[in-house]
Amino acid sequence: RKEVEQDPGPFNVPEGATVAFNCTYSNSASQSFFWYRQDCRKEPKLLMSVYSSGNEDGRFTAQLNRASQYISLLIRDSKLSDSATYLCVVIDTGGGNKLTFGTGTQLKVEL
Amino acid sequence: EPEVTQTPSHQVTQMGQEVILRCVPISNHLYFYWYRQILGQKVEFLVSFYNNEISEKSEIFDDQFSVERPDGSNFTLKIRSTKLEDSAMYFCASSGPVGEGTEAFFGQGTRLTVV
């Protein structure tokens, strides 16, 4: 089983739509969770951290279900500029503070 | 806003040559990383560095690879004898102490092309 698993997409949605991405992780001892965004041929950029209680930042909502080892990202009222690859990232316990990336989910927002 | 900087942005090298990729992490960060991304594939962990030593490395990070923090600001990745399959985007990242903003910030990457 992959350490961090995502549906690669692409998700093609019209502007204004609501879209949800899911991610599962294999290590139950994982301690920190993030969503990063990556534009084509650019570096990953932090979108938001994911907290156990769930958190919201404008149009973006992230949720964590530790029992199911599942993370989600919801984007409301999607914009053309939201088109990118969304990366689920997990930090495990143990040394190194290593970030493990999922394969990413590609989103294309269309007119 | 503090940022991670990498040089060069693009490096072309002949197979078998040594390359050094350079990074300046965010100044008060303690953890440093190198990742790579082959075109069209996922971001892969290479190595993490903490307290002046390697804290974790992946299977990709074999004897051809080494990292160094030669002074208080730079963090370098050396590939001793490059292979065609080393062609990728290499990202440097840094993060603060565990429990205090563990999110990592990435540099803009060095695109390495081995010919």
Coordinates of N, CA and C in Angstrom, one line a residue:
Chain A
R1 N 0.8 -1.2 0.0 CA 0.0 0.0 0.0 C 0.9 1.3 0.0
K2 N 0.6 2.2 -0.8 CA 1.3 3.4 -0.9 C 1.2 4.2 0.4
E3 N 2.3 4.9 0.8 CA 2.3 5.7 2.0 C 1.2 6.7 2.1
V4 N 1.1 7.5 1.0 CA 0.1 8.5 0.9 C -0.6 8.4 -0.5
E5 N -1.9 8.2 -0.5 CA -2.5 7.9 -1.8 C -3.6 8.9 -2.1
Q6 N -3.6 9.3 -3.4 CA -4.6 10.3 -3.9 C -5.1 9.8 -5.2
D7 N -6.3 10.2 -5.6 CA -6.8 10.1 -6.9 C -6.1 11.1 -7.8
P8 N -5.4 10.6 -8.9 CA -4.6 11.6 -9.7 C -5.4 12.5 -10.5
G9 N -6.7 12.2 -10.7 CA -7.6 13.0 -11.6 C -7.2 12.8 -13.0
P10 N -7.4 13.8 -13.9 CA -7.7 15.2 -13.6 C -9.2 15.4 -13.3
F11 N -9.5 16.3 -12.4 CA -10.8 16.8 -12.1 C -11.1 18.0 -13.0
N12 N -12.0 17.9 -13.9 CA -12.3 19.1 -14.8 C -13.7 19.6 -14.3
V13 N -13.7 20.8 -13.8 CA -14.9 21.4 -13.2 C -15.2 22.8 -13.8
P14 N -16.4 23.2 -13.8 CA -16.7 24.6 -14.3 C -16.4 25.6 -13.2
E15 N -16.1 26.8 -13.6 CA -15.9 27.9 -12.6 C -17.2 28.0 -11.7
G16 N -16.9 28.1 -10.4 CA -18.0 28.3 -9.4 C -18.4 26.9 -8.8
A17 N -17.9 25.9 -9.3 CA -18.2 24.5 -8.7 C -17.5 24.3 -7.4
T18 N -18.1 23.4 -6.7 CA -17.4 22.9 -5.5 C -16.8 21.5 -5.8
V19 N -15.6 21.4 -5.4 CA -14.8 20.1 -5.7 C -14.2 19.6 -4.4
A20 N -14.1 18.3 -4.3 CA -13.5 17.7 -3.1 C -12.4 16.7 -3.5
F21 N -11.3 16.8 -2.8 CA -10.2 15.8 -3.0 C -10.0 15.0 -1.7
N22 N -9.7 13.7 -1.9 CA -9.4 12.9 -0.8 C -8.0 12.3 -0.8
C23 N -7.6 11.9 0.4 CA -6.2 11.4 0.5 C -6.3 10.4 1.7
T24 N -5.6 9.3 1.5 CA -5.5 8.3 2.6 C -4.0 8.1 2.9
Y25 N -3.7 7.8 4.1 CA -2.3 7.6 4.5 C -2.2 6.3 5.3
S26 N -1.0 5.6 5.2 CA -0.9 4.3 5.7 C -0.3 4.2 7.1
N27 N 0.4 5.2 7.5 CA 1.0 5.1 8.8 C 0.1 5.8 9.9
S28 N -0.4 4.9 10.8 CA -1.3 5.5 11.8 C -0.6 6.4 12.8
A29 N 0.7 6.4 12.8 CA 1.5 7.2 13.7 C 1.8 8.6 13.1
S30 N 1.3 8.8 11.9 CA 1.6 10.1 11.3 C 1.1 11.3 12.2
Q31 N 1.8 12.4 12.2 CA 1.5 13.4 13.2 C 1.0 14.7 12.6
S32 N 1.4 15.0 11.4 CA 1.1 16.3 10.9 C 0.6 16.1 9.4
F33 N -0.3 17.0 9.0 CA -0.9 16.8 7.7 C -1.1 18.2 7.0
F34 N -0.8 18.2 5.7 CA -0.9 19.4 5.0 C -1.5 19.2 3.6
W35 N -2.0 20.3 3.0 CA -2.3 20.3 1.6 C -1.3 21.4 1.0
Y36 N -0.6 20.9 -0.1 CA 0.2 21.8 -0.8 C -0.4 22.0 -2.2
R37 N -0.1 23.1 -2.9 CA -0.5 23.3 -4.2 C 0.8 23.4 -5.1
Q38 N 0.7 22.8 -6.3 CA 1.8 22.8 -7.2 C 1.4 23.2 -8.6
D39 N 1.8 24.3 -9.1 CA 1.6 24.7 -10.4 C 2.6 24.1 -11.3
C40 N 2.3 24.0 -12.6 CA 3.2 23.3 -13.6 C 4.6 23.7 -13.5
R41 N 5.5 22.8 -13.2 CA 7.0 23.1 -13.2 C 7.4 24.1 -12.2
K42 N 6.6 24.2 -11.1 CA 6.9 25.1 -10.0 C 7.1 24.3 -8.8
E43 N 7.5 25.0 -7.7 CA 7.7 24.3 -6.4 C 6.4 24.1 -5.7
P44 N 6.2 23.1 -4.9 CA 5.0 23.0 -4.0 C 5.0 24.2 -3.1
K45 N 3.7 24.7 -2.9 CA 3.5 25.8 -2.0 C 2.5 25.4 -1.0
L46 N 2.7 25.7 0.3 CA 1.8 25.3 1.3 C 0.4 26.0 1.1
L47 N -0.6 25.2 1.0 CA -2.0 25.8 0.9 C -2.6 25.9 2.3
M48 N -2.6 24.8 3.1 CA -3.0 24.9 4.5 C -2.7 23.6 5.2
S49 N -2.5 23.8 6.5 CA -2.3 22.7 7.4 C -3.7 22.1 7.7
V50 N -3.7 20.8 8.1 CA -4.9 20.1 8.4 C -4.9 19.7 9.9
Y51 N -5.9 20.2 10.6 CA -6.0 20.0 12.0 C -7.1 19.0 12.3
S52 N -7.0 18.3 13.5 CA -8.0 17.3 13.8 C -9.4 17.8 13.9
S53 N -9.5 19.0 14.3 CA -10.9 19.6 14.4 C -11.4 20.1 13.1
G54 N -10.6 20.0 12.0 CA -11.0 20.6 10.8 C -10.7 22.1 10.7
N55 N -10.4 22.6 9.6 CA -10.1 24.0 9.5 C -10.5 24.6 8.2
E56 N -10.7 25.9 8.2 CA -11.2 26.6 7.0 C -10.4 27.8 6.7
D57 N -10.1 28.1 5.5 CA -9.4 29.3 5.1 C -10.1 29.8 3.8
G58 N -11.0 30.7 4.0 CA -11.7 31.3 2.9 C -12.5 30.2 2.2
R59 N -12.3 29.9 0.9 CA -13.0 29.0 0.1 C -12.6 27.5 0.4
F60 N -11.5 27.4 1.2 CA -10.9 26.1 1.3 C -11.2 25.5 2.7
T61 N -11.6 24.2 2.8 CA -11.8 23.6 4.0 C -11.1 22.2 4.0
A62 N -10.3 22.0 5.1 CA -9.6 20.7 5.2 C -10.1 20.0 6.4
Q63 N -10.2 18.7 6.3 CA -10.6 17.8 7.4 C -9.7 16.6 7.5
L64 N -9.6 16.1 8.7 CA -8.8 15.0 9.1 C -9.6 14.0 9.8
N65 N -9.5 12.7 9.4 CA -10.2 11.6 10.1 C -9.1 10.6 10.5
R66 N -8.6 10.7 11.7 CA -7.5 9.9 12.1 C -7.9 8.4 12.2
A67 N -9.1 8.1 12.6 CA -9.6 6.7 12.7 C -9.5 6.0 11.3
S68 N -9.9 6.8 10.3 CA -9.9 6.2 8.9 C -8.7 6.5 8.2
Q69 N -7.8 7.3 8.8 CA -6.5 7.7 8.1 C -6.8 8.4 6.8
Y70 N -7.6 9.4 6.9 CA -8.2 10.0 5.7 C -8.2 11.5 5.9
I71 N -7.8 12.2 4.8 CA -7.7 13.7 4.8 C -8.5 14.2 3.6
S72 N -9.2 15.3 3.7 CA -9.9 15.8 2.6 C -9.7 17.3 2.4
L73 N -9.9 17.8 1.2 CA -9.8 19.2 0.9 C -11.0 19.6 0.1
L74 N -11.8 20.6 0.5 CA -13.0 21.0 -0.2 C -12.7 22.4 -0.7
I75 N -12.9 22.6 -2.0 CA -12.8 24.0 -2.6 C -14.2 24.4 -3.0
R76 N -14.6 25.5 -2.5 CA -15.9 26.1 -2.9 C -15.7 27.2 -3.9
D77 N -16.8 27.4 -4.7 CA -16.7 28.5 -5.7 C -15.4 28.6 -6.4
S78 N -15.0 27.5 -7.1 CA -13.7 27.4 -7.7 C -13.5 28.4 -8.7
K79 N -12.2 28.9 -8.8 CA -11.8 29.9 -9.7 C -10.9 29.3 -10.8
L80 N -10.7 30.0 -11.9 CA -9.8 29.5 -12.9 C -8.4 29.4 -12.3
S81 N -8.1 30.3 -11.4 CA -6.7 30.3 -10.8 C -6.5 29.2 -9.8
D82 N -7.6 28.4 -9.5 CA -7.4 27.3 -8.7 C -6.8 26.1 -9.4
S83 N -6.8 26.2 -10.7 CA -6.2 25.1 -11.6 C -4.8 24.8 -11.2
A84 N -4.5 23.6 -10.7 CA -3.2 23.2 -10.2 C -3.2 21.8 -9.8
T85 N -2.1 21.3 -9.3 CA -2.1 20.0 -8.7 C -2.1 20.1 -7.2
Y86 N -2.9 19.4 -6.5 CA -3.0 19.5 -5.1 C -2.4 18.3 -4.4
L87 N -1.4 18.6 -3.6 CA -0.6 17.5 -3.0 C -1.0 17.3 -1.5
C88 N -1.3 16.1 -1.2 CA -1.5 15.7 0.2 C -0.1 15.3 0.8
V89 N 0.2 15.9 2.0 CA 1.5 15.7 2.5 C 1.4 15.3 4.0
V90 N 2.1 14.3 4.4 CA 2.1 13.7 5.7 C 3.4 13.7 6.4
I91 N 3.5 14.1 7.6 CA 4.8 14.0 8.4 C 4.6 12.9 9.4
D92 N 5.5 11.9 9.4 CA 5.4 10.8 10.3 C 6.2 11.1 11.6
T93 N 5.9 10.3 12.6 CA 6.7 10.4 13.8 C 8.1 9.8 13.5
G94 N 9.0 10.0 14.4 CA 10.4 9.5 14.1 C 11.3 10.6 13.7
G95 N 12.5 10.3 13.5 CA 13.5 11.3 13.2 C 13.3 11.9 11.8
G96 N 13.8 13.1 11.7 CA 13.9 13.7 10.3 C 12.8 14.6 9.9
N97 N 11.7 14.5 10.6 CA 10.6 15.4 10.2 C 10.3 15.3 8.7
K98 N 10.4 14.1 8.2 CA 10.2 13.9 6.8 C 8.8 14.1 6.3
L99 N 8.7 14.9 5.2 CA 7.4 15.1 4.5 C 7.2 14.0 3.5
T100 N 6.1 13.3 3.5 CA 5.8 12.3 2.4 C 4.7 12.8 1.6
F101 N 4.9 12.9 0.3 CA 3.9 13.4 -0.6 C 3.1 12.4 -1.3
G102 N 1.8 12.7 -1.5 CA 1.0 11.9 -2.4 C 1.3 12.2 -3.8
T103 N 0.7 11.5 -4.7 CA 1.0 11.7 -6.1 C 0.4 13.0 -6.7
G104 N -0.5 13.5 -5.9 CA -1.2 14.8 -6.3 C -2.4 14.5 -7.1
T105 N -3.4 15.4 -7.0 CA -4.6 15.4 -7.7 C -4.7 16.7 -8.6
Q106 N -4.8 16.5 -9.9 CA -4.8 17.6 -10.8 C -6.3 18.2 -10.9
L107 N -6.4 19.5 -10.8 CA -7.6 20.2 -10.9 C -7.5 21.1 -12.1
K108 N -8.6 21.1 -13.0 CA -8.7 22.0 -14.1 C -10.0 22.7 -13.9
V109 N -10.0 24.0 -13.7 CA -11.2 24.8 -13.6 C -11.5 25.5 -15.0
E110 N -12.6 25.3 -15.5 CA -12.9 25.8 -16.9 C -14.0 26.8 -16.9
L111 N -14.0 27.6 -17.9 CA -15.1 28.6 -18.0 C -16.4 28.0 -18.3
Chain B
E1 N 9.0 38.6 3.0 CA 8.7 37.3 3.5 C 9.9 36.4 3.3
P2 N 10.4 35.7 4.3 CA 11.5 34.8 4.2 C 11.3 33.7 3.1
E3 N 12.3 33.4 2.4 CA 12.1 32.3 1.4 C 13.3 31.5 1.3
V4 N 13.1 30.3 0.7 CA 14.2 29.4 0.4 C 14.7 29.7 -1.0
T5 N 16.0 29.9 -1.2 CA 16.5 30.2 -2.5 C 17.4 29.1 -3.0
Q6 N 17.3 28.8 -4.3 CA 18.2 27.8 -4.9 C 18.9 28.3 -6.1
T7 N 20.1 27.8 -6.3 CA 20.9 28.1 -7.5 C 21.6 26.9 -7.9
P8 N 21.8 26.8 -9.3 CA 21.2 27.6 -10.3 C 19.8 27.2 -10.5
S9 N 19.1 27.9 -11.4 CA 17.7 27.5 -11.7 C 17.7 26.3 -12.7
H10 N 18.7 26.3 -13.5 CA 18.8 25.2 -14.5 C 20.3 24.8 -14.7
Q11 N 20.5 23.5 -14.6 CA 21.9 23.0 -14.8 C 21.9 21.9 -15.8
V12 N 22.7 22.1 -16.8 CA 22.9 21.0 -17.8 C 24.3 20.4 -17.6
T13 N 24.4 19.1 -17.5 CA 25.7 18.5 -17.3 C 25.8 17.2 -18.1
Q14 N 27.0 16.8 -18.4 CA 27.3 15.6 -19.1 C 27.2 14.4 -18.1
M15 N 26.8 13.3 -18.6 CA 26.8 12.1 -17.8 C 28.2 11.8 -17.3
G16 N 28.2 11.4 -16.0 CA 29.5 11.1 -15.4 C 30.1 12.3 -14.6
Q17 N 29.6 13.5 -14.9 CA 30.1 14.7 -14.3 C 29.5 14.9 -12.9
E18 N 30.2 15.6 -12.0 CA 29.7 16.0 -10.7 C 29.0 17.3 -10.8
V19 N 27.9 17.4 -10.0 CA 27.2 18.6 -9.9 C 26.9 18.9 -8.5
I20 N 26.9 20.2 -8.2 CA 26.5 20.7 -6.8 C 25.3 21.6 -7.0
L21 N 24.3 21.3 -6.3 CA 23.1 22.2 -6.2 C 23.1 22.9 -4.9
R22 N 22.8 24.2 -5.0 CA 22.9 25.0 -3.8 C 21.6 25.5 -3.3
C23 N 21.5 25.7 -2.0 CA 20.3 26.2 -1.4 C 20.6 27.0 -0.2
V24 N 19.8 28.1 0.0 CA 19.9 28.9 1.2 C 18.6 28.7 1.9
P25 N 18.5 27.9 3.0 CA 17.2 27.8 3.7 C 16.8 29.0 4.4
I26 N 15.6 29.0 4.9 CA 15.1 30.1 5.8 C 16.0 30.2 7.0
S27 N 16.4 31.4 7.4 CA 17.5 31.5 8.4 C 17.2 30.9 9.8
N28 N 16.0 30.9 10.3 CA 15.8 30.4 11.6 C 15.3 28.9 11.6
H29 N 15.3 28.3 10.5 CA 14.8 26.9 10.4 C 15.9 25.9 10.8
L30 N 15.4 24.8 11.2 CA 16.4 23.8 11.7 C 16.4 22.5 10.9
Y31 N 15.4 22.2 10.1 CA 15.4 21.0 9.3 C 15.5 21.4 7.9
F32 N 16.3 20.7 7.2 CA 16.6 21.0 5.8 C 16.4 19.7 5.0
Y33 N 15.9 19.8 3.7 CA 15.5 18.7 2.9 C 15.9 18.9 1.5
W34 N 16.1 17.8 0.8 CA 16.2 17.7 -0.6 C 15.1 16.7 -1.1
Y35 N 14.4 17.2 -2.1 CA 13.4 16.4 -2.8 C 13.7 16.5 -4.3
R36 N 13.2 15.5 -5.0 CA 13.3 15.6 -6.5 C 12.0 15.2 -7.1
Q37 N 11.8 15.7 -8.3 CA 10.6 15.4 -9.0 C 11.0 15.2 -10.5
I38 N 10.9 13.9 -10.9 CA 11.0 13.6 -12.3 C 9.8 14.1 -13.1
L39 N 10.0 14.6 -14.3 CA 8.9 15.2 -15.0 C 7.7 14.3 -15.1
G40 N 6.5 14.8 -14.6 CA 5.3 14.0 -14.7 C 5.1 13.1 -13.5
Q41 N 6.0 13.1 -12.6 CA 5.9 12.1 -11.5 C 5.8 12.8 -10.2
K42 N 5.7 12.1 -9.1 CA 5.5 12.7 -7.8 C 6.7 13.2 -7.2
V43 N 6.6 14.1 -6.2 CA 7.7 14.6 -5.5 C 8.3 13.5 -4.6
E44 N 9.6 13.3 -4.7 CA 10.2 12.1 -3.9 C 11.2 12.7 -2.9
F45 N 11.1 12.1 -1.8 CA 12.1 12.5 -0.7 C 13.4 11.9 -1.0
L46 N 14.5 12.7 -0.8 CA 15.8 12.3 -0.9 C 16.5 12.2 0.5
V47 N 16.5 13.3 1.2 CA 17.3 13.3 2.5 C 16.8 14.5 3.3
S48 N 16.8 14.2 4.6 CA 16.6 15.3 5.6 C 17.9 15.5 6.5
F49 N 18.0 16.7 6.9 CA 19.3 17.1 7.6 C 18.9 17.9 8.8
Y50 N 19.5 17.5 10.0 CA 19.2 18.2 11.2 C 20.4 18.2 12.1
N51 N 20.7 19.3 12.7 CA 21.8 19.3 13.7 C 23.1 18.9 13.1
N52 N 23.3 19.3 11.9 CA 24.5 19.1 11.1 C 24.8 17.6 10.7
E53 N 23.7 16.9 10.7 CA 23.9 15.5 10.2 C 22.6 15.0 9.5
I54 N 22.8 14.0 8.7 CA 21.6 13.4 8.0 C 20.7 12.7 9.0
S55 N 19.4 13.1 9.0 CA 18.5 12.4 10.0 C 17.7 11.3 9.3
E56 N 17.6 11.4 8.0 CA 16.9 10.3 7.3 C 17.2 10.4 5.8
K57 N 17.3 9.3 5.2 CA 17.5 9.3 3.7 C 16.7 8.2 3.1
S58 N 16.4 8.4 1.8 CA 15.6 7.4 1.0 C 16.6 6.5 0.3
E59 N 16.0 5.5 -0.3 CA 16.7 4.5 -1.1 C 17.4 5.2 -2.3
I60 N 16.8 6.3 -2.8 CA 17.3 7.0 -3.9 C 18.7 7.6 -3.6
F61 N 18.8 8.0 -2.3 CA 20.0 8.7 -1.9 C 21.1 7.7 -1.6
D62 N 21.8 7.3 -2.7 CA 22.8 6.3 -2.6 C 24.2 7.0 -2.4
D63 N 25.2 6.2 -2.6 CA 26.6 6.7 -2.4 C 27.0 7.8 -3.4
Q64 N 26.2 8.0 -4.4 CA 26.5 9.0 -5.4 C 26.1 10.4 -4.9
F65 N 25.2 10.4 -3.9 CA 24.7 11.6 -3.3 C 25.4 12.0 -2.0
S66 N 25.5 13.3 -1.8 CA 25.9 13.7 -0.4 C 25.4 15.1 -0.2
V67 N 25.3 15.5 1.1 CA 24.8 16.8 1.4 C 25.8 17.4 2.4
E68 N 25.7 18.7 2.4 CA 26.7 19.4 3.3 C 26.1 20.8 3.7
R69 N 26.4 21.2 4.9 CA 26.1 22.5 5.3 C 27.4 23.2 5.6
P70 N 28.1 23.7 4.6 CA 29.5 24.2 4.7 C 29.6 25.4 5.6
D71 N 28.6 26.2 5.7 CA 28.6 27.4 6.6 C 27.3 27.5 7.2
G72 N 27.0 28.7 7.9 CA 25.7 28.8 8.6 C 24.5 29.1 7.7
S73 N 24.7 29.2 6.4 CA 23.6 29.6 5.5 C 23.3 28.6 4.4
N74 N 24.4 28.0 3.8 CA 24.2 27.2 2.6 C 23.9 25.8 3.0
F75 N 23.2 25.1 2.1 CA 22.9 23.7 2.2 C 23.0 23.1 0.8
T76 N 24.0 22.2 0.6 CA 24.3 21.8 -0.8 C 24.0 20.3 -1.0
L77 N 23.6 19.9 -2.2 CA 23.4 18.6 -2.6 C 24.4 18.3 -3.7
K78 N 25.3 17.3 -3.5 CA 26.3 16.9 -4.5 C 25.9 15.6 -5.1
I79 N 26.0 15.5 -6.5 CA 25.8 14.2 -7.2 C 27.2 14.0 -7.8
R80 N 27.8 12.9 -7.4 CA 29.2 12.7 -7.8 C 29.4 12.3 -9.2
S81 N 28.6 11.4 -9.7 CA 28.8 11.0 -11.1 C 27.4 10.8 -11.7
T82 N 26.9 11.9 -12.4 CA 25.5 11.9 -12.8 C 25.2 10.9 -13.8
K83 N 23.9 10.4 -13.7 CA 23.4 9.5 -14.7 C 22.2 10.1 -15.4
L84 N 21.9 9.6 -16.6 CA 20.7 10.2 -17.3 C 19.5 10.2 -16.4
E85 N 19.3 9.2 -15.6 CA 18.1 9.1 -14.8 C 18.1 10.1 -13.6
D86 N 19.2 10.8 -13.4 CA 19.2 11.9 -12.4 C 18.5 13.1 -12.9
S87 N 18.2 13.2 -14.2 CA 17.5 14.4 -14.7 C 16.2 14.5 -14.0
A88 N 16.0 15.7 -13.4 CA 14.8 15.9 -12.6 C 14.8 17.4 -12.1
M89 N 13.7 17.8 -11.5 CA 13.7 19.0 -10.7 C 14.1 18.7 -9.3
Y90 N 15.1 19.4 -8.8 CA 15.5 19.2 -7.4 C 15.0 20.3 -6.5
F91 N 14.3 20.0 -5.5 CA 13.8 21.1 -4.6 C 14.5 21.0 -3.2
C92 N 14.9 22.1 -2.8 CA 15.3 22.2 -1.4 C 14.2 22.7 -0.5
A93 N 14.1 22.3 0.7 CA 13.1 22.8 1.6 C 13.6 23.0 3.0
S94 N 13.0 23.8 3.8 CA 13.4 23.9 5.2 C 12.1 24.1 6.1
S95 N 12.3 23.7 7.3 CA 11.1 23.8 8.3 C 11.7 24.1 9.7
G96 N 10.7 24.6 10.5 CA 11.1 24.9 11.9 C 11.1 23.7 12.8
P97 N 11.2 23.9 14.0 CA 11.2 22.7 15.0 C 9.9 22.0 15.0
V98 N 9.9 20.7 15.2 CA 8.6 19.9 15.3 C 7.7 20.6 16.3
G99 N 6.5 20.7 16.0 CA 5.5 21.3 16.9 C 5.4 22.8 16.8
E100 N 6.2 23.4 16.1 CA 6.1 24.9 15.9 C 6.1 25.2 14.5
G101 N 5.0 25.0 13.8 CA 5.0 25.3 12.4 C 5.8 24.3 11.6
T102 N 5.4 23.1 11.6 CA 6.2 22.0 11.0 C 6.1 22.1 9.5
E103 N 5.3 23.0 8.9 CA 5.2 23.1 7.5 C 6.5 23.4 6.9
A104 N 6.8 22.8 5.8 CA 8.1 23.1 5.1 C 7.9 24.1 3.9
F105 N 8.9 24.9 3.7 CA 8.8 25.8 2.6 C 9.9 25.4 1.6
F106 N 9.5 25.5 0.3 CA 10.3 25.0 -0.8 C 10.9 26.1 -1.6
G107 N 12.1 25.9 -2.0 CA 12.7 26.8 -3.0 C 12.1 26.5 -4.4
Q108 N 12.5 27.4 -5.3 CA 11.9 27.3 -6.7 C 12.5 26.2 -7.5
G109 N 13.5 25.5 -7.0 CA 14.0 24.3 -7.7 C 15.1 24.5 -8.6
T110 N 15.9 23.5 -8.8 CA 16.9 23.5 -9.9 C 16.6 22.4 -10.8
R111 N 16.4 22.7 -12.1 CA 16.2 21.7 -13.1 C 17.5 21.2 -13.6
L112 N 17.7 19.9 -13.3 CA 19.0 19.3 -13.7 C 18.7 18.4 -14.9
T113 N 19.5 18.7 -16.0 CA 19.4 17.9 -17.2 C 20.7 17.2 -17.4
V114 N 20.7 15.9 -17.5 CA 21.9 15.2 -17.7 C 21.9 14.6 -19.2
V115 N 22.9 15.0 -19.9 CA 22.9 14.6 -21.3 C 24.1 13.6 -21.6

